[in-house]
Short mmCIF file of C-alpha atoms in Angstrom, two decimals:
data_model
loop_
_atom_site.label_atom_id
_atom_site.label_comp_id
_atom_site.label_asym_id
_atom_site.label_seq_id
_atom_site.Cartn_x
_atom_site.Cartn_y
_atom_site.Cartn_z
CA MET A 445 107.68 97.94 56.95
CA PRO A 446 108.75 99.98 60.10
CA LEU A 447 106.33 101.11 62.82
CA ARG A 448 105.43 104.60 62.64
CA LEU A 449 101.78 104.84 63.93
CA LEU A 450 101.05 104.16 67.64
CA ILE A 451 97.44 103.79 68.57
CA PHE A 452 96.59 103.86 72.46
CA ASP A 453 93.69 102.99 74.20
CA LEU A 454 92.82 105.33 77.16
CA ASP A 455 91.56 103.68 80.30
CA GLY A 456 93.80 100.97 81.75
CA THR A 457 96.41 101.72 79.27
CA LEU A 458 97.39 105.35 79.65
CA VAL A 459 95.31 106.50 82.68
CA ASP A 460 93.22 104.94 85.55
CA SER A 461 89.93 106.81 85.73
CA SER A 462 88.03 104.13 87.22
CA GLU A 463 87.05 106.15 90.24
CA GLY A 464 85.42 108.92 88.20
CA VAL A 465 83.65 106.22 86.22
CA VAL A 466 82.40 104.50 89.49
CA ASP A 467 81.09 107.70 90.68
CA ALA A 468 79.37 108.42 87.00
CA VAL A 469 77.48 105.20 86.87
CA ASN A 470 76.35 105.02 90.42
CA TYR A 471 75.14 108.66 89.93
CA SER A 472 73.28 107.58 86.83
CA LEU A 473 71.95 104.56 88.55
CA VAL A 474 70.66 106.56 91.56
CA GLN A 475 68.86 108.94 89.44
CA VAL A 476 66.75 106.16 87.75
CA GLY A 477 65.77 104.71 91.35
CA ALA A 478 68.27 101.56 91.09
CA SER A 479 70.78 100.53 93.55
CA PRO A 480 74.43 101.73 93.50
CA GLN A 481 76.94 99.15 92.91
CA SER A 482 80.20 97.95 94.37
CA ALA A 483 83.57 99.67 92.84
CA PRO A 484 84.87 95.99 91.61
CA ALA A 485 81.26 95.26 90.20
CA ILE A 486 81.63 98.49 87.92
CA LYS A 487 85.23 98.22 87.16
CA ARG A 488 85.02 94.83 85.65
CA PHE A 489 83.17 96.33 82.74
CA ILE A 490 85.75 99.33 82.01
CA GLY A 491 86.69 98.79 78.41
CA ASP A 492 83.28 97.65 77.42
CA PRO A 493 80.70 99.98 75.91
CA LEU A 494 78.28 101.31 78.59
CA GLU A 495 75.18 99.35 77.07
CA VAL A 496 76.96 96.22 77.90
CA MET A 497 77.47 97.05 81.55
CA TYR A 498 73.93 98.54 82.41
CA PRO A 499 71.50 95.64 82.00
CA HIS A 500 73.62 93.82 84.83
CA PHE A 501 72.73 96.52 87.23
CA THR A 502 69.24 97.69 85.95
CA ASP A 503 66.49 97.38 83.35
CA ALA A 504 66.03 101.36 83.13
CA PRO A 505 66.13 103.00 79.57
CA PHE A 506 69.74 103.06 78.21
CA ASP A 507 69.50 106.64 76.94
CA VAL A 508 68.16 107.88 80.16
CA LEU A 509 71.16 106.36 82.22
CA HIS A 510 73.58 107.33 79.45
CA ASN A 511 72.48 110.98 79.81
CA HIS A 512 72.74 110.69 83.45
CA PHE A 513 76.20 109.35 83.08
CA GLN A 514 77.55 111.76 80.71
CA GLU A 515 76.03 114.71 82.90
CA ARG A 516 78.34 113.27 85.90
CA ALA A 517 81.39 112.14 84.01
CA ARG A 518 82.06 115.45 82.36
CA HIS A 519 83.70 116.29 85.55
CA SER A 520 84.33 113.36 87.60
CA VAL A 521 86.24 111.19 85.11
CA SER A 522 88.87 113.78 84.06
CA GLN A 523 89.21 115.02 87.59
CA GLN A 524 89.82 111.62 89.04
CA SER A 525 91.92 110.37 86.32
CA ILE A 526 95.49 109.45 87.26
CA PRO A 527 98.49 108.51 84.93
CA LEU A 528 99.41 104.89 84.98
CA ASP A 529 103.05 103.98 86.06
CA GLY A 530 105.62 104.93 83.63
CA VAL A 531 103.15 106.51 80.94
CA ASP A 532 104.19 110.23 81.27
CA THR A 533 107.88 109.24 80.39
CA CYS A 534 107.04 106.72 77.70
CA VAL A 535 104.58 108.84 75.59
CA ARG A 536 107.11 111.82 75.79
CA GLN A 537 109.84 109.75 74.74
CA LEU A 538 107.92 108.01 71.83
CA ARG A 539 106.78 111.49 70.88
CA ALA A 540 110.37 112.81 71.00
CA GLU A 541 111.42 109.75 68.69
CA GLY A 542 109.21 111.06 66.07
CA TYR A 543 106.48 108.32 66.10
CA ALA A 544 102.62 109.54 65.11
CA MET A 545 100.53 108.92 68.08
CA ALA A 546 96.69 108.80 68.67
CA VAL A 547 94.12 107.79 71.07
CA ALA A 548 91.21 105.52 70.45
CA SER A 549 88.89 104.91 73.40
CA THR A 550 85.33 104.15 74.42
CA LYS A 551 85.28 107.17 75.98
CA ILE A 552 83.50 110.25 74.00
CA HIS A 553 86.03 112.77 72.51
CA ALA A 554 85.37 115.61 74.94
CA HIS A 555 85.91 113.41 77.91
CA ILE A 556 89.40 111.94 76.21
CA ASP A 557 90.48 115.63 75.39
CA SER A 558 90.07 116.70 79.13
CA ILE A 559 91.91 113.83 80.13
CA LEU A 560 94.66 114.93 78.14
CA LYS A 561 94.73 118.32 78.87
CA LYS A 562 94.72 117.70 82.58
CA HIS A 563 97.92 115.68 82.16
CA ASP A 564 99.50 117.97 79.68
CA TRP A 565 99.50 115.31 76.98
CA GLN A 566 97.29 117.19 74.41
CA ASP A 567 100.30 117.94 72.12
CA LEU A 568 101.72 114.39 72.30
CA PHE A 569 98.88 112.88 70.36
CA ASP A 570 98.05 113.79 66.81
CA LEU A 571 94.56 112.44 66.62
CA ILE A 572 92.01 111.55 69.08
CA VAL A 573 88.95 109.24 68.41
CA GLY A 574 86.23 108.70 70.60
CA SER A 575 83.19 106.46 70.71
CA ASP A 576 81.01 109.10 69.73
CA GLN A 577 82.84 109.56 66.39
CA VAL A 578 82.24 105.93 65.27
CA SER A 579 79.13 103.81 64.41
CA ARG A 580 80.48 100.75 66.22
CA VAL A 581 82.93 100.55 69.16
CA LYS A 582 85.50 97.91 69.96
CA PRO A 583 85.77 94.94 69.35
CA ASP A 584 84.70 96.33 65.91
CA PRO A 585 87.86 97.62 64.37
CA GLU A 586 86.14 100.93 62.89
CA ILE A 587 87.80 102.86 65.38
CA PHE A 588 91.24 101.69 64.71
CA LEU A 589 90.45 101.89 60.86
CA LYS A 590 89.57 105.51 61.28
CA VAL A 591 92.78 106.45 62.74
CA ILE A 592 94.73 104.75 60.28
CA SER A 593 92.94 106.23 57.53
CA GLU A 594 92.77 109.81 58.83
CA MET A 595 96.54 109.61 59.48
CA ASN A 596 97.21 108.38 56.22
CA PHE A 597 99.26 105.32 57.25
CA HIS A 598 98.92 101.53 56.32
CA ALA A 599 98.08 98.72 58.88
CA ASP A 600 101.57 97.29 58.66
CA GLN A 601 103.12 100.49 59.73
CA SER A 602 100.68 100.69 62.95
CA LEU A 603 100.72 99.49 66.39
CA VAL A 604 98.05 99.20 68.64
CA ILE A 605 98.55 99.33 72.61
CA GLY A 606 95.54 98.36 74.83
CA ASP A 607 94.65 96.65 77.89
CA THR A 608 91.62 94.41 77.07
CA HIS A 609 90.28 91.60 74.91
CA ASN A 610 88.13 94.06 72.91
CA ASP A 611 91.38 96.08 72.00
CA VAL A 612 92.88 92.95 70.61
CA ILE A 613 90.08 91.55 69.01
CA ALA A 614 89.41 94.78 67.44
CA ALA A 615 93.04 95.01 65.94
CA ARG A 616 93.04 91.45 64.96
CA ARG A 617 90.15 92.07 62.71
CA ILE A 618 92.19 94.72 60.68
CA PRO A 619 94.63 92.94 61.06
CA VAL A 620 97.10 95.02 62.81
CA GLN A 621 99.75 94.25 65.47
CA VAL A 622 98.69 94.69 69.02
CA VAL A 623 100.48 94.96 72.52
CA ALA A 624 98.46 94.11 75.53
CA VAL A 625 99.45 96.00 78.79
CA ASP A 626 98.43 94.33 81.88
CA SER A 627 96.02 96.00 83.95
CA ASP A 628 93.45 95.63 86.59
CA PHE A 629 90.49 96.39 84.32
CA GLY A 630 88.39 93.73 82.05
CA CYS A 631 88.97 89.95 82.47
CA PRO A 632 92.64 88.57 82.51
CA ASN A 633 91.38 85.11 81.07
CA LEU A 634 89.55 86.82 78.02
CA LEU A 635 92.59 88.77 77.19
CA GLU A 636 94.79 85.90 77.11
CA GLU A 637 92.45 83.92 74.99
CA SER A 638 92.46 86.84 72.71
CA ALA A 639 96.04 86.20 71.90
CA PRO A 640 97.75 89.50 71.64
CA ASP A 641 101.07 89.46 69.57
CA TYR A 642 102.96 90.87 72.66
CA ARG A 643 102.24 91.57 76.48
CA ILE A 644 103.98 93.87 78.58
CA ALA A 645 103.79 94.78 82.35
CA SER A 646 103.80 98.28 81.89
CA LEU A 647 103.94 101.03 79.44
CA SER A 648 107.36 101.54 80.53
CA GLU A 649 108.71 98.53 78.44
CA LEU A 650 106.80 99.82 75.26
CA PRO A 651 109.75 102.13 73.74
CA ALA A 652 112.18 98.98 74.02
CA LEU A 653 109.66 96.46 72.45
CA ILE A 654 109.04 99.07 69.60
CA ASN A 655 112.95 99.40 68.94
CA GLN A 656 112.96 96.01 68.92
CA LEU A 657 110.41 95.48 66.57
CA ASN A 658 111.77 98.16 64.31
CA GLY A 659 115.26 96.56 64.37
CA LYS A 660 116.90 99.17 66.41
#
Protein backbone atom coordinates (compact mmCIF):
# COMPACT_ATOMS: atom_id res chain seq x y z
CA MET A 1 0.00 0.00 0.00
CA PRO A 2 1.52 3.39 -0.97
CA LEU A 3 2.66 5.80 1.72
CA ARG A 4 0.25 8.72 2.06
CA LEU A 5 0.68 10.06 5.62
CA LEU A 6 3.97 11.56 6.82
CA ILE A 7 4.33 12.07 10.59
CA PHE A 8 7.19 14.38 11.57
CA ASP A 9 8.91 14.87 14.88
CA LEU A 10 9.83 18.53 15.47
CA ASP A 11 13.11 19.13 17.34
CA GLY A 12 16.10 17.78 15.46
CA THR A 13 13.90 16.79 12.54
CA LEU A 14 12.31 20.02 11.28
CA VAL A 15 13.91 22.67 13.49
CA ASP A 16 16.69 23.36 15.95
CA SER A 17 15.07 25.06 18.93
CA SER A 18 17.79 23.92 21.31
CA GLU A 19 18.95 27.40 22.31
CA GLY A 20 15.44 28.27 23.43
CA VAL A 21 15.15 24.99 25.32
CA VAL A 22 18.48 25.59 27.08
CA ASP A 23 17.35 29.08 28.02
CA ALA A 24 14.02 27.83 29.41
CA VAL A 25 15.60 24.94 31.33
CA ASN A 26 18.19 27.15 32.96
CA TYR A 27 15.55 29.75 33.79
CA SER A 28 13.51 27.08 35.57
CA LEU A 29 16.56 25.79 37.46
CA VAL A 30 17.52 29.24 38.67
CA GLN A 31 13.95 29.93 39.81
CA VAL A 32 14.14 26.98 42.24
CA GLY A 33 17.66 27.84 43.43
CA ALA A 34 19.46 25.14 41.40
CA SER A 35 22.59 25.67 39.34
CA PRO A 36 22.23 26.36 35.61
CA GLN A 37 23.62 23.68 33.32
CA SER A 38 25.79 23.80 30.22
CA ALA A 39 24.17 23.70 26.80
CA PRO A 40 25.62 20.25 25.95
CA ALA A 41 24.34 18.80 29.23
CA ILE A 42 20.80 19.96 28.43
CA LYS A 43 20.82 19.24 24.69
CA ARG A 44 21.51 15.54 25.20
CA PHE A 45 18.02 15.26 26.71
CA ILE A 46 16.20 16.98 23.84
CA GLY A 47 13.69 14.47 22.54
CA ASP A 48 13.08 13.04 26.01
CA PRO A 49 10.24 14.16 28.29
CA LEU A 50 11.23 16.92 30.72
CA GLU A 51 10.60 14.61 33.68
CA VAL A 52 13.44 12.40 32.42
CA MET A 53 15.88 15.32 32.32
CA TYR A 54 15.26 17.31 35.49
CA PRO A 55 16.30 14.64 38.06
CA HIS A 56 19.80 14.78 36.56
CA PHE A 57 20.04 18.45 37.59
CA THR A 58 17.91 18.94 40.69
CA ASP A 59 15.54 17.25 43.12
CA ALA A 60 13.13 20.22 43.08
CA PRO A 61 9.46 19.31 42.46
CA PHE A 62 8.81 18.61 38.79
CA ASP A 63 5.53 20.52 38.64
CA VAL A 64 7.25 23.71 39.83
CA LEU A 65 10.09 23.28 37.34
CA HIS A 66 7.64 22.50 34.57
CA ASN A 67 5.61 25.64 35.22
CA HIS A 68 8.72 27.83 35.14
CA PHE A 69 9.92 26.09 31.98
CA GLN A 70 6.63 26.65 30.16
CA GLU A 71 6.52 30.28 31.30
CA ARG A 72 9.88 30.97 29.66
CA ALA A 73 9.55 28.57 26.72
CA ARG A 74 6.37 30.27 25.54
CA HIS A 75 8.62 32.93 24.02
CA SER A 76 12.18 31.60 23.91
CA VAL A 77 11.57 28.31 22.12
CA SER A 78 9.69 29.69 19.11
CA GLN A 79 11.75 32.89 18.87
CA GLN A 80 15.06 31.02 18.84
CA SER A 81 14.03 28.13 16.59
CA ILE A 82 15.69 27.81 13.18
CA PRO A 83 14.80 25.47 10.31
CA LEU A 84 17.26 22.67 9.71
CA ASP A 85 19.03 22.42 6.34
CA GLY A 86 16.74 21.50 3.49
CA VAL A 87 13.59 21.34 5.59
CA ASP A 88 11.64 24.23 4.08
CA THR A 89 12.11 22.98 0.53
CA CYS A 90 11.37 19.39 1.59
CA VAL A 91 8.07 20.00 3.38
CA ARG A 92 6.80 22.33 0.66
CA GLN A 93 7.67 19.80 -2.03
CA LEU A 94 5.98 16.92 -0.21
CA ARG A 95 2.88 19.03 0.42
CA ALA A 96 2.76 19.99 -3.26
CA GLU A 97 2.98 16.30 -4.15
CA GLY A 98 -0.20 15.69 -2.18
CA TYR A 99 0.99 13.93 0.95
CA ALA A 100 -0.93 14.34 4.19
CA MET A 101 1.44 15.61 6.87
CA ALA A 102 1.37 15.93 10.64
CA VAL A 103 3.68 16.94 13.49
CA ALA A 104 3.88 14.79 16.63
CA SER A 105 6.22 16.15 19.28
CA THR A 106 7.05 16.11 22.98
CA LYS A 107 6.55 19.89 22.89
CA ILE A 108 3.12 21.14 23.91
CA HIS A 109 0.69 22.06 21.15
CA ALA A 110 0.98 25.82 21.65
CA HIS A 111 4.77 25.75 21.24
CA ILE A 112 4.57 23.60 18.12
CA ASP A 113 1.99 25.96 16.66
CA SER A 114 4.10 29.05 17.36
CA ILE A 115 7.15 27.48 15.71
CA LEU A 116 5.20 26.48 12.61
CA LYS A 117 3.74 29.98 12.35
CA LYS A 118 7.17 31.58 12.71
CA HIS A 119 8.44 29.64 9.69
CA ASP A 120 5.19 30.01 7.70
CA TRP A 121 4.56 26.25 7.79
CA GLN A 122 1.17 26.28 9.52
CA ASP A 123 -0.71 25.55 6.28
CA LEU A 124 1.58 22.67 5.32
CA PHE A 125 0.53 20.35 8.15
CA ASP A 126 -2.94 18.89 8.52
CA LEU A 127 -2.61 18.04 12.21
CA ILE A 128 -0.45 18.96 15.22
CA VAL A 129 -0.30 16.71 18.27
CA GLY A 130 1.71 17.77 21.32
CA SER A 131 2.60 16.12 24.59
CA ASP A 132 -0.29 17.89 26.32
CA GLN A 133 -2.75 16.03 24.08
CA VAL A 134 -1.73 12.50 25.04
CA SER A 135 -1.44 10.65 28.32
CA ARG A 136 1.87 8.97 27.47
CA VAL A 137 4.69 10.48 25.42
CA LYS A 138 7.28 8.84 23.18
CA PRO A 139 8.63 6.15 23.28
CA ASP A 140 5.02 5.15 23.92
CA PRO A 141 3.28 4.99 20.51
CA GLU A 142 0.15 6.84 21.65
CA ILE A 143 1.00 10.10 19.88
CA PHE A 144 1.57 8.38 16.52
CA LEU A 145 -1.54 6.24 16.92
CA LYS A 146 -3.56 9.38 17.62
CA VAL A 147 -2.32 11.00 14.41
CA ILE A 148 -3.04 7.92 12.30
CA SER A 149 -6.52 7.55 13.79
CA GLU A 150 -7.51 11.22 13.54
CA MET A 151 -6.17 11.45 9.99
CA ASN A 152 -8.11 8.28 9.07
CA PHE A 153 -5.19 6.36 7.60
CA HIS A 154 -3.79 2.88 8.17
CA ALA A 155 -0.39 2.25 9.75
CA ASP A 156 0.90 0.73 6.51
CA GLN A 157 0.07 3.97 4.70
CA SER A 158 2.08 5.98 7.21
CA LEU A 159 5.73 6.93 7.67
CA VAL A 160 7.29 8.40 10.82
CA ILE A 161 10.25 10.76 10.43
CA GLY A 162 12.28 11.50 13.57
CA ASP A 163 15.79 11.86 14.91
CA THR A 164 16.00 9.96 18.21
CA HIS A 165 15.58 6.42 19.46
CA ASN A 166 12.32 7.46 21.14
CA ASP A 167 10.80 8.17 17.72
CA VAL A 168 11.98 4.83 16.37
CA ILE A 169 10.84 2.80 19.38
CA ALA A 170 7.39 4.43 19.34
CA ALA A 171 7.00 3.71 15.63
CA ARG A 172 8.17 0.11 16.07
CA ARG A 173 5.53 -0.52 18.72
CA ILE A 174 2.68 0.14 16.26
CA PRO A 175 4.40 -0.98 13.93
CA VAL A 176 4.89 1.68 11.27
CA GLN A 177 7.89 2.36 9.04
CA VAL A 178 10.30 4.96 10.39
CA VAL A 179 13.05 7.14 8.92
CA ALA A 180 15.78 8.45 11.22
CA VAL A 181 17.37 11.79 10.34
CA ASP A 182 20.90 12.39 11.60
CA SER A 183 20.96 15.17 14.20
CA ASP A 184 22.96 16.56 17.10
CA PHE A 185 20.35 15.57 19.67
CA GLY A 186 19.83 12.38 21.60
CA CYS A 187 22.31 9.52 21.72
CA PRO A 188 23.68 8.22 18.38
CA ASN A 189 24.37 4.78 19.85
CA LEU A 190 20.81 4.42 21.11
CA LEU A 191 19.49 5.56 17.74
CA GLU A 192 21.59 2.95 15.96
CA GLU A 193 20.48 0.23 18.38
CA SER A 194 16.82 1.11 17.83
CA ALA A 195 17.26 0.00 14.19
CA PRO A 196 15.22 2.48 12.12
CA ASP A 197 14.05 1.22 8.75
CA TYR A 198 15.94 3.98 6.97
CA ARG A 199 18.64 6.57 7.79
CA ILE A 200 19.16 9.87 6.01
CA ALA A 201 21.69 12.63 6.60
CA SER A 202 19.18 15.46 6.19
CA LEU A 203 15.54 15.98 5.29
CA SER A 204 16.58 17.02 1.78
CA GLU A 205 16.94 13.28 1.05
CA LEU A 206 13.39 12.45 2.14
CA PRO A 207 11.39 13.16 -1.05
CA ALA A 208 13.60 10.86 -3.12
CA LEU A 209 13.36 8.13 -0.47
CA ILE A 210 9.57 8.34 -0.36
CA ASN A 211 9.33 8.22 -4.15
CA GLN A 212 11.54 5.14 -4.10
CA LEU A 213 9.37 3.47 -1.45
CA ASN A 214 6.25 4.28 -3.47
CA GLY A 215 7.82 2.89 -6.62
CA LYS A 216 7.96 6.21 -8.44
